[in-house]
Short mmCIF file of C-alpha atoms in Angstrom, two decimals:
data_model
loop_
_atom_site.label_atom_id
_atom_site.label_comp_id
_atom_site.label_asym_id
_atom_site.label_seq_id
_atom_site.Cartn_x
_atom_site.Cartn_y
_atom_site.Cartn_z
CA MET A 809 80.09 133.71 82.21
CA ALA A 810 83.04 131.96 81.31
CA TYR A 811 85.03 130.23 83.69
CA ASN A 812 87.85 131.78 84.46
CA VAL A 813 90.64 129.91 86.46
CA HIS A 814 93.05 132.34 86.25
CA ASP A 815 90.65 135.18 87.99
CA ILE A 816 90.13 132.25 90.42
CA ARG A 817 93.80 131.78 91.51
CA LYS A 818 94.04 135.35 92.09
CA GLN A 819 92.28 134.60 95.28
CA PHE A 820 94.32 131.86 96.88
CA PRO A 821 97.78 133.74 97.38
CA ILE A 822 99.13 130.40 98.97
CA LEU A 823 99.53 129.47 95.15
CA ASN A 824 101.60 131.60 94.15
CA GLN A 825 104.87 129.92 95.67
CA GLU A 826 108.09 127.95 94.49
CA VAL A 827 108.63 124.55 96.44
CA HIS A 828 112.28 123.44 95.92
CA GLY A 829 113.00 126.07 93.33
CA GLN A 830 109.76 124.81 91.39
CA PRO A 831 106.55 126.40 91.01
CA LEU A 832 103.93 124.88 93.27
CA VAL A 833 101.41 122.90 91.63
CA TYR A 834 99.27 122.01 94.48
CA LEU A 835 97.00 118.67 93.77
CA ASP A 836 96.55 117.15 97.15
CA ASN A 837 93.01 118.71 97.35
CA ALA A 838 91.29 115.61 98.52
CA ALA A 839 93.19 115.86 102.02
CA THR A 840 92.46 119.48 102.09
CA ALA A 841 91.82 122.38 99.77
CA GLN A 842 93.87 126.13 99.92
CA LYS A 843 91.37 128.89 101.08
CA PRO A 844 90.35 132.14 99.14
CA LEU A 845 91.22 135.33 100.30
CA ALA A 846 87.41 135.69 101.18
CA VAL A 847 88.02 133.31 103.83
CA ILE A 848 91.37 134.49 105.20
CA ASN A 849 89.84 137.87 105.28
CA ALA A 850 86.33 136.99 107.45
CA ILE A 851 88.46 135.54 109.78
CA SER A 852 90.65 138.50 110.65
CA ASP A 853 88.02 140.42 110.52
CA TYR A 854 86.33 138.70 113.16
CA TYR A 855 89.49 138.76 115.35
CA LEU A 856 89.72 142.61 114.65
CA LYS A 857 86.30 143.75 114.61
CA TYR A 858 84.05 141.29 116.75
CA ASN A 859 85.47 138.77 118.69
CA ALA A 860 83.64 137.34 121.86
CA ASN A 861 81.91 134.48 122.80
CA VAL A 862 78.46 133.52 121.57
CA HIS A 863 75.05 132.99 122.68
CA ARG A 864 75.91 134.33 126.38
CA GLY A 865 76.58 137.82 126.39
CA VAL A 866 73.88 140.58 126.46
CA HIS A 867 76.95 142.84 124.70
CA THR A 868 77.11 144.06 121.62
CA LEU A 869 80.26 142.21 120.30
CA SER A 870 78.63 139.29 121.51
CA GLN A 871 75.57 140.01 119.96
CA ARG A 872 77.64 140.16 116.34
CA ALA A 873 79.43 137.15 116.91
CA THR A 874 76.28 135.59 117.67
CA ASP A 875 74.35 136.50 114.82
CA ALA A 876 77.20 135.97 112.36
CA MET A 877 77.70 132.41 113.69
CA GLU A 878 73.97 131.91 113.44
CA SER A 879 73.65 133.21 110.36
CA VAL A 880 75.83 130.81 108.84
CA ARG A 881 73.87 127.91 110.08
CA GLU A 882 70.74 129.23 108.02
CA GLU A 883 73.48 129.57 105.00
CA VAL A 884 74.12 126.16 105.63
CA ARG A 885 70.88 125.12 105.71
CA VAL A 886 70.19 126.83 102.22
CA HIS A 887 72.81 125.47 100.79
CA ILE A 888 71.84 121.81 101.36
CA ASN A 889 68.73 122.49 101.73
CA ALA A 890 67.34 121.48 105.09
CA THR A 891 63.93 122.26 106.55
CA GLU A 892 65.15 124.31 109.63
CA ALA A 893 68.36 126.01 110.65
CA ALA A 894 68.29 123.81 114.19
CA GLU A 895 69.00 120.40 112.06
CA ILE A 896 72.18 122.13 111.42
CA ILE A 897 74.80 121.41 114.16
CA PHE A 898 78.37 122.65 114.06
CA THR A 899 80.93 119.91 114.91
CA ARG A 900 84.72 119.52 115.21
CA GLY A 901 84.55 117.30 111.77
CA ILE A 902 83.64 114.84 109.86
CA THR A 903 84.69 112.13 112.33
CA ASP A 904 82.95 114.04 114.89
CA SER A 905 79.84 113.90 113.18
CA ILE A 906 79.98 110.23 112.78
CA ASN A 907 81.15 109.47 116.26
CA THR A 908 77.93 111.42 117.50
CA ILE A 909 75.88 109.54 115.55
CA ALA A 910 77.30 106.31 116.47
CA TYR A 911 77.62 106.77 119.82
CA GLY A 912 73.76 108.64 120.01
CA MET A 913 72.65 105.35 118.89
CA SER A 914 74.06 102.97 121.59
CA ASN A 915 70.91 102.82 123.14
CA ARG A 916 68.66 102.64 120.32
CA ILE A 917 70.73 99.36 118.57
CA HIS A 918 70.91 95.54 120.26
CA GLN A 919 72.27 92.14 119.31
CA GLY A 920 70.72 90.58 116.20
CA GLN A 921 70.89 94.16 114.52
CA ASN A 922 73.25 95.09 112.36
CA VAL A 923 74.97 98.53 110.66
CA VAL A 924 75.99 98.66 106.96
CA ILE A 925 79.03 100.54 105.44
CA THR A 926 80.90 99.98 102.51
CA ALA A 927 83.97 98.53 101.24
CA MET A 928 85.36 101.92 100.27
CA GLU A 929 84.97 103.78 103.72
CA HIS A 930 87.40 106.15 105.15
CA HIS A 931 88.59 104.93 108.06
CA SER A 932 86.53 107.62 110.08
CA ASN A 933 83.19 106.00 108.76
CA ILE A 934 84.62 102.36 109.49
CA VAL A 935 85.81 102.72 113.23
CA PRO A 936 83.11 104.35 115.01
CA TRP A 937 80.62 101.68 113.75
CA GLN A 938 82.93 99.04 114.72
CA MET A 939 82.77 100.75 118.31
CA LEU A 940 79.35 100.77 118.24
CA CYS A 941 78.96 97.44 117.31
CA GLU A 942 81.13 95.89 120.56
CA ARG A 943 79.47 98.07 122.41
CA THR A 944 75.67 96.75 121.72
CA GLY A 945 76.89 93.57 119.88
CA ALA A 946 75.13 94.09 116.62
CA GLU A 947 76.92 93.04 113.42
CA LEU A 948 78.92 95.25 110.90
CA ARG A 949 77.97 94.22 107.71
CA HIS A 950 79.40 95.80 103.88
CA ILE A 951 78.38 96.28 100.34
CA PRO A 952 81.04 95.08 98.49
CA MET A 953 82.92 96.79 95.47
CA ASP A 954 84.19 95.49 92.24
CA GLU A 955 87.72 95.65 90.12
CA HIS A 956 86.74 98.71 88.90
CA GLY A 957 86.01 100.53 92.16
CA GLU A 958 82.47 100.56 91.75
CA LEU A 959 79.80 99.41 94.85
CA VAL A 960 78.30 96.31 93.66
CA ILE A 961 74.47 96.92 94.83
CA ASN A 962 72.70 93.77 93.04
CA GLY A 963 72.93 91.81 96.22
CA LEU A 964 71.79 95.23 98.27
CA GLU A 965 68.57 93.44 99.67
CA ASP A 966 70.63 90.66 101.34
CA ILE A 967 72.69 93.18 102.96
CA VAL A 968 70.44 95.95 103.97
CA ASP A 969 67.31 94.10 105.30
CA HIS A 970 64.64 94.19 108.14
CA ASN A 971 67.44 94.11 110.99
CA THR A 972 69.78 96.81 109.42
CA ALA A 973 69.57 99.98 112.27
CA ILE A 974 71.33 102.17 110.13
CA VAL A 975 73.18 102.67 106.56
CA ALA A 976 76.46 104.66 106.66
CA PHE A 977 78.57 105.48 103.45
CA ASN A 978 80.05 108.05 101.40
CA HIS A 979 79.08 110.03 98.43
CA ILE A 980 82.32 110.00 96.78
CA SER A 981 85.20 107.86 97.49
CA ASN A 982 88.07 109.77 98.59
CA THR A 983 90.83 107.45 97.27
CA LEU A 984 88.77 106.05 94.13
CA GLY A 985 86.46 108.76 93.17
CA THR A 986 84.10 106.62 92.80
CA ILE A 987 80.48 109.04 92.59
CA ASN A 988 78.49 106.46 94.77
CA PRO A 989 74.34 105.46 93.45
CA VAL A 990 73.33 107.43 96.58
CA GLU A 991 69.64 107.25 95.86
CA GLU A 992 69.57 103.59 95.32
CA ILE A 993 70.66 102.87 98.36
CA LEU A 994 68.73 105.19 99.94
CA SER A 995 65.77 104.13 98.82
CA ARG A 996 66.45 100.49 100.00
CA SER A 997 67.40 101.26 103.08
CA ARG A 998 63.94 103.19 103.59
CA GLU A 999 62.07 100.43 102.42
CA VAL A 1000 63.47 98.68 105.51
CA GLY A 1001 63.10 101.57 107.84
CA ALA A 1002 66.70 101.48 108.43
CA TRP A 1003 68.06 104.97 109.46
CA THR A 1004 70.92 106.54 106.93
CA LEU A 1005 73.89 108.66 106.83
CA VAL A 1006 75.82 110.12 103.78
CA ASP A 1007 79.43 110.96 104.37
CA GLY A 1008 79.72 113.89 102.15
CA ALA A 1009 83.60 114.90 102.69
CA GLN A 1010 84.53 114.45 98.98
CA SER A 1011 81.11 115.77 97.50
CA GLY A 1012 80.94 119.11 99.69
CA PRO A 1013 83.37 121.04 96.98
CA HIS A 1014 82.12 119.40 94.13
CA ALA A 1015 78.56 118.26 93.96
CA GLN A 1016 75.44 119.83 95.21
CA VAL A 1017 73.28 117.95 97.34
CA ASP A 1018 69.61 118.56 98.34
CA VAL A 1019 68.94 116.43 101.58
CA GLN A 1020 65.29 116.52 101.50
CA SER A 1021 65.41 115.02 98.06
CA TRP A 1022 67.55 112.57 98.64
CA ASP A 1023 65.43 112.13 101.82
CA VAL A 1024 68.61 111.17 104.02
CA ASP A 1025 68.51 111.27 107.78
CA PHE A 1026 71.93 112.62 108.49
CA PHE A 1027 74.47 114.31 106.13
CA THR A 1028 77.94 115.64 106.87
CA LEU A 1029 80.20 118.12 105.19
CA SER A 1030 84.06 118.93 106.42
CA SER A 1031 84.85 122.68 106.07
CA HIS A 1032 88.19 122.76 104.97
CA LYS A 1033 87.62 120.44 102.42
CA MET A 1034 85.17 122.93 100.89
CA TYR A 1035 87.94 125.86 101.01
CA GLY A 1036 86.65 126.90 104.61
CA PRO A 1037 88.93 126.74 107.49
CA THR A 1038 89.89 123.52 109.41
CA GLY A 1039 88.24 122.16 112.90
CA LEU A 1040 84.79 122.43 111.55
CA GLY A 1041 82.61 120.17 110.48
CA ILE A 1042 78.93 120.24 109.61
CA LEU A 1043 76.35 117.61 110.70
CA TYR A 1044 72.96 117.85 108.86
CA GLY A 1045 70.05 115.55 110.83
CA LYS A 1046 66.15 115.09 110.49
CA ARG A 1047 64.91 116.82 113.59
CA GLU A 1048 62.90 113.84 114.62
CA ARG A 1049 66.25 111.73 114.62
CA LEU A 1050 68.43 114.34 116.46
CA GLU A 1051 65.62 114.29 118.98
CA ALA A 1052 65.58 110.54 119.06
CA ILE A 1053 69.37 110.05 120.11
CA SER A 1054 71.25 111.50 123.25
CA PRO A 1055 74.56 113.77 122.99
CA TYR A 1056 78.16 112.25 123.29
CA GLN A 1057 79.42 115.09 124.87
CA GLY A 1058 77.93 117.44 128.16
CA GLY A 1059 78.98 120.85 128.84
CA GLY A 1060 78.42 124.51 128.85
CA GLU A 1061 75.91 125.30 125.76
CA MET A 1062 73.97 122.21 125.48
CA ILE A 1063 72.15 121.95 128.90
CA ALA A 1064 68.69 123.63 129.56
CA THR A 1065 69.05 123.17 133.37
CA VAL A 1066 71.78 121.79 135.39
CA THR A 1067 71.86 121.15 138.91
CA LEU A 1068 74.27 119.13 140.78
CA GLU A 1069 72.15 116.05 140.97
CA LYS A 1070 71.03 116.04 137.17
CA SER A 1071 70.86 118.65 133.95
CA THR A 1072 68.32 118.58 130.93
CA TYR A 1073 69.62 119.00 127.89
CA ALA A 1074 69.13 122.09 125.22
CA GLY A 1075 66.73 122.03 122.15
CA LEU A 1076 68.42 121.56 118.87
CA PRO A 1077 70.88 122.49 117.53
CA HIS A 1078 72.43 123.23 121.22
CA LYS A 1079 72.21 119.61 122.48
CA PHE A 1080 74.74 118.67 120.45
CA GLU A 1081 77.25 121.46 120.55
CA ALA A 1082 78.77 121.76 123.94
CA GLY A 1083 81.54 124.06 124.93
CA THR A 1084 82.27 127.35 123.52
CA PRO A 1085 81.90 126.74 119.48
CA HIS A 1086 84.76 126.97 116.87
CA VAL A 1087 83.24 130.54 115.70
CA GLU A 1088 86.02 132.00 113.48
CA GLY A 1089 86.17 128.85 111.94
CA ILE A 1090 82.25 128.71 111.63
CA ILE A 1091 82.67 132.69 110.34
CA GLY A 1092 85.14 131.90 107.39
CA PHE A 1093 82.94 128.78 106.70
CA GLY A 1094 80.30 130.97 105.69
CA ALA A 1095 82.75 133.05 103.43
CA ALA A 1096 84.11 129.89 101.88
CA LEU A 1097 79.93 128.97 101.07
CA LYS A 1098 79.45 132.16 99.70
CA PHE A 1099 82.84 131.85 97.72
CA LEU A 1100 81.79 128.64 96.14
CA ASN A 1101 78.45 129.26 95.51
CA GLU A 1102 79.33 132.70 93.36
CA ILE A 1103 81.42 130.42 91.21
CA GLY A 1104 78.85 127.65 91.29
CA ILE A 1105 79.91 124.40 92.27
CA GLU A 1106 78.70 122.92 88.43
CA SER A 1107 81.10 124.90 86.74
CA ILE A 1108 83.62 124.25 89.22
CA SER A 1109 82.79 120.80 89.23
CA ALA A 1110 82.63 120.63 85.03
CA HIS A 1111 86.21 122.54 85.29
CA GLU A 1112 87.44 119.63 87.73
CA GLN A 1113 85.95 117.09 85.32
CA ASN A 1114 87.96 118.42 82.36
CA LEU A 1115 91.23 117.89 84.46
CA LEU A 1116 90.68 114.41 85.04
CA GLU A 1117 90.32 113.41 81.71
CA TYR A 1118 93.27 115.25 80.74
CA ALA A 1119 95.19 113.85 83.70
CA THR A 1120 93.88 110.35 83.11
CA GLU A 1121 94.58 110.35 79.21
CA LYS A 1122 97.86 112.26 79.56
CA CYS A 1123 99.45 109.74 82.12
CA SER A 1124 98.29 106.56 80.72
CA LYS A 1125 100.85 107.22 78.19
CA ILE A 1126 103.79 105.94 80.92
CA GLU A 1127 104.37 102.62 80.95
CA GLY A 1128 102.94 100.74 83.84
CA PHE A 1129 100.77 103.41 85.29
CA ARG A 1130 97.48 101.95 86.05
CA VAL A 1131 94.75 103.90 87.46
CA ILE A 1132 93.13 102.66 91.00
CA GLY A 1133 89.55 103.35 90.66
CA ASN A 1134 87.49 103.57 86.84
CA ALA A 1135 84.26 103.82 87.98
CA LYS A 1136 82.22 105.20 85.15
CA ASN A 1137 81.18 108.15 87.49
CA LYS A 1138 84.16 109.50 89.02
CA ALA A 1139 84.99 113.06 90.62
CA SER A 1140 87.97 114.71 90.74
CA VAL A 1141 90.29 112.27 92.21
CA LEU A 1142 93.05 110.14 89.76
CA SER A 1143 94.59 107.76 92.33
CA PHE A 1144 97.23 105.26 90.31
CA VAL A 1145 99.94 103.33 90.75
CA VAL A 1146 103.41 102.74 88.27
CA ASP A 1147 103.84 99.08 88.13
CA GLY A 1148 107.38 98.26 90.22
CA ILE A 1149 107.41 101.55 91.52
CA HIS A 1150 106.69 102.33 95.39
CA SER A 1151 104.39 105.19 95.89
CA TYR A 1152 106.80 107.03 98.52
CA ASP A 1153 109.68 107.22 95.85
CA LEU A 1154 107.34 109.07 93.42
CA GLY A 1155 105.83 111.21 96.17
CA VAL A 1156 109.48 112.39 97.21
CA LEU A 1157 110.40 112.85 93.51
CA LEU A 1158 107.31 114.79 92.76
CA ASP A 1159 107.75 117.02 95.78
CA GLN A 1160 111.31 117.88 94.64
CA GLN A 1161 109.48 119.18 91.45
CA GLY A 1162 107.08 121.27 93.25
CA ILE A 1163 104.55 119.04 93.00
CA ALA A 1164 102.09 118.25 95.99
CA VAL A 1165 100.49 114.68 95.95
CA ARG A 1166 99.05 112.34 98.62
CA THR A 1167 100.97 109.02 98.38
CA GLY A 1168 100.03 105.83 100.92
CA GLN A 1169 96.86 104.38 101.80
CA HIS A 1170 94.46 107.37 102.02
CA CYS A 1171 93.11 106.15 105.25
CA THR A 1172 91.49 103.48 103.65
CA GLN A 1173 92.97 100.04 104.70
CA PRO A 1174 90.56 97.88 103.17
CA ILE A 1175 90.49 99.43 99.64
CA MET A 1176 94.26 98.72 99.50
CA ASP A 1177 93.74 95.55 100.64
CA ALA A 1178 90.91 95.00 98.08
CA PHE A 1179 93.29 96.08 95.28
CA CYS A 1180 96.24 93.94 96.70
CA ILE A 1181 98.38 97.34 96.73
CA GLN A 1182 100.66 98.79 99.17
CA GLY A 1183 99.19 102.02 98.91
CA THR A 1184 98.63 104.68 95.63
CA VAL A 1185 99.82 108.30 94.66
CA ARG A 1186 96.88 110.65 94.66
CA ALA A 1187 95.93 113.50 92.50
CA SER A 1188 92.97 115.37 93.39
CA PHE A 1189 91.84 118.41 91.56
CA ALA A 1190 90.07 122.18 92.46
CA MET A 1191 88.69 124.79 90.88
CA TYR A 1192 92.26 126.31 90.95
CA ASN A 1193 93.96 124.04 88.91
CA THR A 1194 95.34 124.52 85.22
CA PHE A 1195 95.88 122.50 82.15
CA ASP A 1196 99.21 123.73 82.52
CA GLU A 1197 99.89 121.96 86.01
CA ILE A 1198 98.69 119.10 84.77
CA ASP A 1199 101.62 119.07 81.90
CA SER A 1200 103.68 120.00 85.01
CA PHE A 1201 102.72 117.20 86.56
CA MET A 1202 103.05 114.69 83.91
CA SER A 1203 106.67 115.61 82.92
CA ALA A 1204 107.49 115.46 86.62
CA LEU A 1205 106.12 112.15 86.66
CA SER A 1206 107.68 110.80 83.65
CA ARG A 1207 111.17 112.24 84.90
CA ALA A 1208 110.51 110.71 88.16
CA VAL A 1209 109.62 107.01 86.65
CA THR A 1210 112.47 107.34 84.56
CA MET A 1211 114.80 107.68 87.20
CA LEU A 1212 113.19 105.20 89.39
CA ARG A 1213 113.35 102.62 86.75
CA MET B 534 140.41 99.99 105.79
CA ALA B 535 138.98 103.51 105.79
CA THR B 536 137.55 104.73 109.23
CA ILE B 537 133.70 105.28 109.69
CA GLN B 538 135.09 108.97 109.81
CA GLU B 539 136.50 108.89 106.10
CA LYS B 540 133.40 107.21 104.76
CA GLN B 541 131.70 109.86 105.97
CA GLN B 542 133.55 112.39 104.24
CA ALA B 543 134.00 110.90 101.21
CA LEU B 544 129.95 110.37 101.08
CA ILE B 545 129.94 114.33 101.98
CA GLN B 546 132.16 115.33 99.11
CA GLU B 547 130.50 112.88 96.19
CA PHE B 548 127.08 115.15 97.43
CA GLU B 549 128.75 118.02 96.82
CA LEU B 550 129.40 117.39 93.41
CA PHE B 551 125.63 117.82 92.20
CA ASP B 552 123.81 121.51 92.64
CA GLU B 553 120.78 119.89 92.32
CA TRP B 554 118.67 117.97 94.85
CA MET B 555 117.34 115.72 91.74
CA ASP B 556 120.66 114.98 91.22
CA LYS B 557 121.09 113.98 94.75
CA TYR B 558 118.29 112.21 94.90
CA ASN B 559 119.59 110.07 91.77
CA TYR B 560 122.66 109.32 93.36
CA ILE B 561 120.66 107.89 96.27
CA ILE B 562 118.45 106.06 93.95
CA GLU B 563 121.54 104.65 92.35
CA MET B 564 123.14 103.78 95.61
CA GLY B 565 119.72 101.78 96.58
CA LYS B 566 119.58 99.91 93.26
CA SER B 567 123.09 99.06 93.46
CA LEU B 568 122.78 97.12 96.88
CA PRO B 569 121.93 93.18 96.60
CA THR B 570 118.52 92.15 97.88
CA LEU B 571 118.08 90.17 101.03
CA PRO B 572 116.69 86.96 100.46
CA GLU B 573 112.90 86.70 101.13
CA ASP B 574 113.34 84.39 103.86
CA LYS B 575 115.32 87.42 105.76
CA LYS B 576 112.44 90.26 104.91
CA ASN B 577 110.53 88.60 108.14
CA ASP B 578 108.74 91.51 110.42
CA ASP B 579 111.41 91.04 113.56
CA LEU B 580 113.90 92.64 111.32
CA LEU B 581 111.59 95.97 109.89
CA VAL B 582 112.93 99.21 111.29
CA PRO B 583 110.01 100.83 113.16
CA GLY B 584 109.00 104.29 112.05
CA CYS B 585 109.50 104.17 108.14
CA GLN B 586 106.65 105.18 106.22
CA SER B 587 108.00 102.49 103.68
CA LYS B 588 108.96 98.83 104.59
CA VAL B 589 112.82 98.46 105.74
CA TRP B 590 114.51 95.09 106.80
CA LEU B 591 117.61 95.70 108.57
CA HIS B 592 120.02 92.88 109.77
CA VAL B 593 123.01 93.61 111.86
CA GLU B 594 125.08 90.91 112.82
CA LYS B 595 128.73 90.26 114.21
CA ARG B 596 131.77 88.78 112.68
CA ASP B 597 135.24 89.46 114.55
CA ASN B 598 134.29 91.89 116.62
CA LYS B 599 132.82 93.81 113.39
CA ILE B 600 129.58 94.97 112.18
CA VAL B 601 128.28 93.58 109.34
CA LEU B 602 125.12 95.33 108.05
CA SER B 603 122.57 93.88 105.06
CA ALA B 604 119.10 95.59 104.25
CA ASP B 605 116.47 95.74 102.24
CA ALA B 606 113.49 97.79 101.21
CA ASP B 607 110.27 98.38 99.34
CA ALA B 608 110.58 101.56 98.29
CA ILE B 609 114.30 102.29 96.66
CA ILE B 610 114.97 105.82 98.06
CA ALA B 611 114.69 104.35 101.49
CA LYS B 612 116.98 101.40 100.03
CA GLY B 613 119.68 103.97 99.10
CA ILE B 614 119.72 105.79 102.58
CA VAL B 615 119.93 102.29 104.31
CA ALA B 616 122.59 101.68 101.40
CA MET B 617 124.44 104.72 102.55
CA LEU B 618 124.35 103.58 106.00
CA ILE B 619 125.65 100.42 105.45
CA GLU B 620 128.67 101.93 103.38
CA VAL B 621 129.35 104.41 106.27
CA PHE B 622 128.91 101.69 109.31
CA SER B 623 129.40 98.02 108.04
CA ASP B 624 132.31 95.93 108.21
CA GLN B 625 133.32 98.80 111.27
CA PRO B 626 134.30 97.39 114.63
CA ALA B 627 131.12 97.59 116.87
CA LYS B 628 132.46 99.97 119.37
CA GLU B 629 133.02 102.50 116.73
CA VAL B 630 129.81 102.18 115.27
CA ALA B 631 128.28 102.52 118.60
CA GLY B 632 130.16 105.78 119.33
CA ALA B 633 129.88 107.27 115.77
CA GLN B 634 128.98 110.91 115.47
CA MET B 635 126.96 110.97 112.65
CA LYS B 636 128.02 114.05 110.73
CA PHE B 637 126.94 112.95 107.15
CA ILE B 638 123.07 113.07 107.08
CA GLU B 639 123.42 116.56 108.23
CA ASP B 640 126.33 117.76 106.23
CA ILE B 641 124.69 116.77 102.90
CA GLY B 642 121.59 118.34 103.55
CA LEU B 643 119.38 115.06 103.98
CA LYS B 644 117.79 115.60 107.31
CA ASP B 645 116.15 119.27 106.24
CA HIS B 646 115.25 117.67 103.08
CA LEU B 647 113.73 114.96 104.32
CA SER B 648 109.61 115.37 105.55
CA PRO B 649 109.49 115.15 109.71
CA THR B 650 108.24 111.53 108.97
CA ARG B 651 110.82 110.50 106.46
CA ALA B 652 113.25 111.60 108.73
CA ASN B 653 112.00 109.99 111.80
CA GLY B 654 112.36 106.83 109.72
CA LEU B 655 115.87 107.59 108.74
CA ILE B 656 116.73 108.22 112.95
CA SER B 657 115.10 104.87 113.57
CA MET B 658 117.12 103.26 111.27
CA VAL B 659 120.53 104.74 112.89
CA LYS B 660 119.26 104.14 116.10
CA GLN B 661 118.79 100.27 115.45
CA ILE B 662 121.95 99.93 114.10
CA LYS B 663 123.78 101.59 117.13
CA TYR B 664 121.83 99.77 119.74
CA TYR B 665 123.13 96.44 118.03
CA ALA B 666 126.37 98.13 117.73
CA LEU B 667 126.22 98.58 121.74
CA ALA B 668 124.49 94.79 122.35
CA PHE B 669 127.99 93.30 120.41
CA SER B 670 130.43 95.88 122.14
CA ALA B 671 129.63 95.15 125.51
#
């Protein structure tokens, strides 16, 4: 079936509006994607028909809510090809997922060992590891990046060594769009027995991931970047790894027995799901996954790739336009500066013309430092963006640049 | 010498000439471009206005009981906004500045037009100016 962007757009009513008197062109998808009717309807359906707390009640509504939630766990398992549904943990988001692992490893890591990240991580995949290293005396290392925004992996043997406890890195950079060489890094990590975590924040909506073929220990996704509700993350972990670490949040739902002196933890996945889960979010995410898979991640990413190439070529005609991140393998993100013009100024004038982009550092200050820039403008594409929208973006950008020069 | 009130009124009238916000922004940008740049040695971190998304350096001094402002910014729209504040407040008696009603920001619609974070930056600039004015008029 041919990719029909106009049919897809009909599923996203929010796109059909004006901002400052201009048709909205939403190009801030790497920050969050818009939600299709299927997701909005699934959430309201839950509240209209079967809202109840899960896992606790014997009554019918509670059973229905529990079944709905648990069937999403199974759908996520299928989506990333995990071995069993108990390896899928619902978290508050990727930040929460990474903190869960970083905190959980506290007792497994000591001085003399190291943790490896890369030079292009989101703050959420830097700070939890810095905190872990401060607690334990371990060393934090990073895989460097070159001027194109690609990881330099020819020195990997020296960075990932026999003292490496975990290697944690992103699949696709939120700021540069770089698709990282996941399998090379995973393979070196396995050689030395290091644990591995891949941050799939940006890959979720653009790439199909098979955690068993990767043989990765932990993988994490963000619902709201995959057209699902906010406040929900997915943490996949191999059973033996999840069993080896301690939960960092205690409370209801995550225990087997509780006395006033001591509690024992529940089994997977509940051990890591303290408190009432984000039931509406999980149900909405189930609808998002279904929606995504019906259109097909491969068709979506092919469409986005065409948009990215078209936008890059068009914008390059603007004098002083400089792409930040020229990796050979890139997905869906066009980050750029225009020489002599502040990214905030461009952001304001683009917004005036109905164009939503992100400006600033994108929670990746180390990348800005590496490129010696204050910030970038980032246009990021999704399944519903059109070539006409790129044309609008391009002419709005030209107008802004002319005004600001 | 026009009063703070008169200066604000003049700016409000200037903005009324434009129907489109893009043109209003163009006016702000032109004000930013015509504001002299601060020498590099004056752009130190002590002069940075807190809470702005871009860097805004604001220098406030007192000459013959009057407040004299100079400023710079790394983003031109922020510089244009601070240029408007200079137009209204600079060279005015410290006491007047400290007690001035800030009408024009709301009247030209700028406050509603800026995102909350940027509006905070603007409030921060005004606070900074008034804070110095109050100290200088004591």
